[in-house]
Amino acid sequence: MTIAHLAHARPLPQASSARLKQALHQGLSAYCARRLTPGCGALPTPVELERDREWQLRETAFVEVERANVADRAAQAPSDPARFVRWFEALAESGPGQNDALFPWLAEHATLEEVRWFLAQEVAGEAGFDDLVALTQVKMPASAKLELARNYWDEMGQGTATAMHGPMLERLATELTLHGTTPVVWEALALGNLLSAFAINRPYAFHSVGALGVVELTAPWRAAHVNTALRRLGIQGNARAYFALHATLDVKHSQAWNREVLPLAVREDPRRARAMAEGALMRLAAGERCFRRYRAALLPDRAA
């Protein structure tokens, strides 16, 4: 299916205005939620099936436009396993959105209300790393599946409910009253929609591997700055545990990912290098777009 075919969906996805992008990503977010909500056998009506078919076309059009935007850089990724890992690891410094000035500013200067606004966007765009990992690992090669399983077990708090990462983030959201108090910008929704599309749709499975791997690679620096901001503002350790943990644990996850998943996947099929490169770059570009929008709201003089 080509972008030209996808364009026959009703004209929401490629709209350029912020208002229409907001509508697109609110709709895609609701579409993802419908697909992932556990049910008890109630089947969609023909009208609902047609509605979701249109949203599926819009989702694919969105992903393919994002993919085209990184195509030239992704084509430079080596297909040799060792060289690919080195290329991938370099994204921590050279990838889109890295070392953004937003995060040192949050750590050192942001008020509690400014941090609350930022976190409301981040929580809204959080697609649930545990679920993304679980969806991505389906039918993966054994080497990748095992590392994804270890990662998932950490997300699950290694079997302890209070240590599960999702509830940790929810505790922070509750402590700071984040839900429903701040309008969510479309860029934050688009980030979550992109990761969900990768994990749910099997043609993008190795894009998901690349995207999740680059999250593990790049998150610790950002998480450390957010944790510093929360500590400076007097948020107690239990509430900020999510960011304190990810400032350190994701370093180990990234090392294991780059050792156990990436090189073996490329060795088994060199075409996977391009897919994983695209997924990583698309995830970073979506994050960069968020940071630019956040700076426009919080730091207008540094919005460029």
Short mmCIF file of N, CA and C in Angstrom, two decimals, residues 67 70-88 91 205-211 261-282:
data_model
loop_
_atom_site.label_atom_id
_atom_site.label_comp_id
_atom_site.label_asym_id
_atom_site.label_seq_id
_atom_site.Cartn_x
_atom_site.Cartn_y
_atom_site.Cartn_z
N ARG A 67 8.33 8.22 8.61
CA ARG A 67 9.38 7.35 8.10
C ARG A 67 10.13 8.01 6.95
N VAL A 70 12.92 10.50 7.88
CA VAL A 70 14.22 10.04 8.39
C VAL A 70 14.92 9.12 7.40
N ALA A 71 14.33 8.92 6.23
CA ALA A 71 14.82 7.89 5.32
C ALA A 71 16.28 8.08 4.94
N ASP A 72 16.67 9.31 4.62
CA ASP A 72 18.04 9.53 4.16
C ASP A 72 19.05 9.20 5.25
N ARG A 73 18.78 9.63 6.47
CA ARG A 73 19.73 9.33 7.55
C ARG A 73 19.73 7.85 7.90
N ALA A 74 18.55 7.23 7.90
CA ALA A 74 18.47 5.80 8.21
C ALA A 74 19.22 4.96 7.19
N ALA A 75 19.25 5.42 5.94
CA ALA A 75 19.95 4.68 4.89
C ALA A 75 21.45 4.62 5.13
N GLN A 76 21.96 5.49 6.00
CA GLN A 76 23.39 5.50 6.30
C GLN A 76 23.77 4.47 7.37
N ALA A 77 22.78 3.84 8.00
CA ALA A 77 23.07 2.86 9.04
C ALA A 77 23.75 1.64 8.44
N PRO A 78 24.86 1.20 9.02
CA PRO A 78 25.56 0.02 8.48
C PRO A 78 24.75 -1.25 8.67
N SER A 79 24.96 -2.22 7.80
CA SER A 79 24.30 -3.52 7.94
C SER A 79 25.24 -4.57 8.52
N ASP A 80 26.44 -4.18 8.89
CA ASP A 80 27.34 -5.05 9.65
C ASP A 80 26.97 -4.94 11.13
N PRO A 81 26.83 -6.06 11.84
CA PRO A 81 26.33 -6.00 13.22
C PRO A 81 27.13 -5.08 14.14
N ALA A 82 28.44 -5.22 14.18
CA ALA A 82 29.25 -4.42 15.10
C ALA A 82 29.20 -2.94 14.72
N ARG A 83 29.28 -2.66 13.45
CA ARG A 83 29.24 -1.26 13.01
C ARG A 83 27.86 -0.66 13.24
N PHE A 84 26.83 -1.48 13.09
CA PHE A 84 25.49 -0.96 13.35
C PHE A 84 25.34 -0.57 14.83
N VAL A 85 25.83 -1.39 15.72
CA VAL A 85 25.72 -1.06 17.15
C VAL A 85 26.45 0.24 17.44
N ARG A 86 27.63 0.44 16.86
CA ARG A 86 28.36 1.70 17.07
C ARG A 86 27.57 2.88 16.52
N TRP A 87 26.96 2.71 15.35
CA TRP A 87 26.13 3.77 14.77
C TRP A 87 24.96 4.09 15.70
N PHE A 88 24.34 3.04 16.21
CA PHE A 88 23.17 3.19 17.08
C PHE A 88 23.56 3.91 18.37
N LEU A 91 23.85 7.67 18.51
CA LEU A 91 22.64 8.48 18.55
C LEU A 91 22.44 9.16 19.90
N ALA A 205 7.53 -4.24 13.39
CA ALA A 205 8.05 -4.85 14.61
C ALA A 205 9.50 -4.45 14.88
N PHE A 206 10.34 -4.45 13.85
CA PHE A 206 11.74 -4.08 14.10
C PHE A 206 11.93 -2.57 14.20
N HIS A 207 10.98 -1.80 13.67
CA HIS A 207 10.97 -0.37 13.99
C HIS A 207 10.74 -0.20 15.50
N SER A 208 9.86 -1.02 16.05
CA SER A 208 9.60 -0.95 17.49
C SER A 208 10.85 -1.32 18.28
N VAL A 209 11.56 -2.34 17.84
CA VAL A 209 12.81 -2.71 18.52
C VAL A 209 13.78 -1.53 18.53
N GLY A 210 13.94 -0.86 17.40
CA GLY A 210 14.83 0.28 17.34
C GLY A 210 14.35 1.43 18.21
N ALA A 211 13.05 1.69 18.20
CA ALA A 211 12.51 2.79 18.98
C ALA A 211 12.65 2.53 20.48
N VAL A 261 20.35 -7.75 21.63
CA VAL A 261 19.27 -7.64 20.65
C VAL A 261 19.77 -7.14 19.30
N LEU A 262 20.40 -5.98 19.28
CA LEU A 262 20.72 -5.33 18.01
C LEU A 262 21.67 -6.15 17.13
N PRO A 263 22.84 -6.57 17.62
CA PRO A 263 23.76 -7.24 16.70
C PRO A 263 23.25 -8.59 16.21
N LEU A 264 22.56 -9.33 17.08
CA LEU A 264 22.05 -10.63 16.66
C LEU A 264 20.92 -10.49 15.65
N ALA A 265 20.09 -9.46 15.84
CA ALA A 265 19.00 -9.23 14.88
C ALA A 265 19.57 -8.91 13.50
N VAL A 266 20.61 -8.09 13.45
CA VAL A 266 21.21 -7.72 12.16
C VAL A 266 21.95 -8.90 11.55
N ARG A 267 22.60 -9.69 12.39
CA ARG A 267 23.32 -10.86 11.87
C ARG A 267 22.35 -11.84 11.21
N GLU A 268 21.17 -12.00 11.81
CA GLU A 268 20.19 -12.93 11.23
C GLU A 268 19.57 -12.40 9.94
N ASP A 269 19.43 -11.08 9.84
CA ASP A 269 18.84 -10.49 8.63
C ASP A 269 19.30 -9.04 8.55
N PRO A 270 20.25 -8.74 7.66
CA PRO A 270 20.78 -7.36 7.57
C PRO A 270 19.73 -6.30 7.27
N ARG A 271 18.59 -6.69 6.69
CA ARG A 271 17.55 -5.70 6.40
C ARG A 271 16.99 -5.08 7.68
N ARG A 272 17.14 -5.79 8.78
CA ARG A 272 16.60 -5.27 10.04
C ARG A 272 17.34 -4.02 10.50
N ALA A 273 18.58 -3.85 10.05
CA ALA A 273 19.33 -2.66 10.44
C ALA A 273 18.61 -1.40 10.00
N ARG A 274 18.14 -1.38 8.76
CA ARG A 274 17.44 -0.20 8.26
C ARG A 274 16.15 0.04 9.04
N ALA A 275 15.39 -1.03 9.31
CA ALA A 275 14.14 -0.87 10.05
C ALA A 275 14.39 -0.34 11.46
N MET A 276 15.38 -0.90 12.15
CA MET A 276 15.67 -0.46 13.51
C MET A 276 16.21 0.97 13.51
N ALA A 277 17.00 1.31 12.49
CA ALA A 277 17.49 2.69 12.38
C ALA A 277 16.34 3.66 12.17
N GLU A 278 15.42 3.29 11.29
CA GLU A 278 14.25 4.15 11.06
C GLU A 278 13.45 4.32 12.35
N GLY A 279 13.19 3.22 13.05
CA GLY A 279 12.42 3.31 14.28
C GLY A 279 13.09 4.19 15.32
N ALA A 280 14.40 4.04 15.46
CA ALA A 280 15.13 4.86 16.44
C ALA A 280 15.07 6.33 16.07
N LEU A 281 15.32 6.64 14.80
CA LEU A 281 15.33 8.04 14.38
C LEU A 281 13.94 8.66 14.44
N MET A 282 12.93 7.88 14.11
CA MET A 282 11.56 8.40 14.19
C MET A 282 11.18 8.71 15.63
#
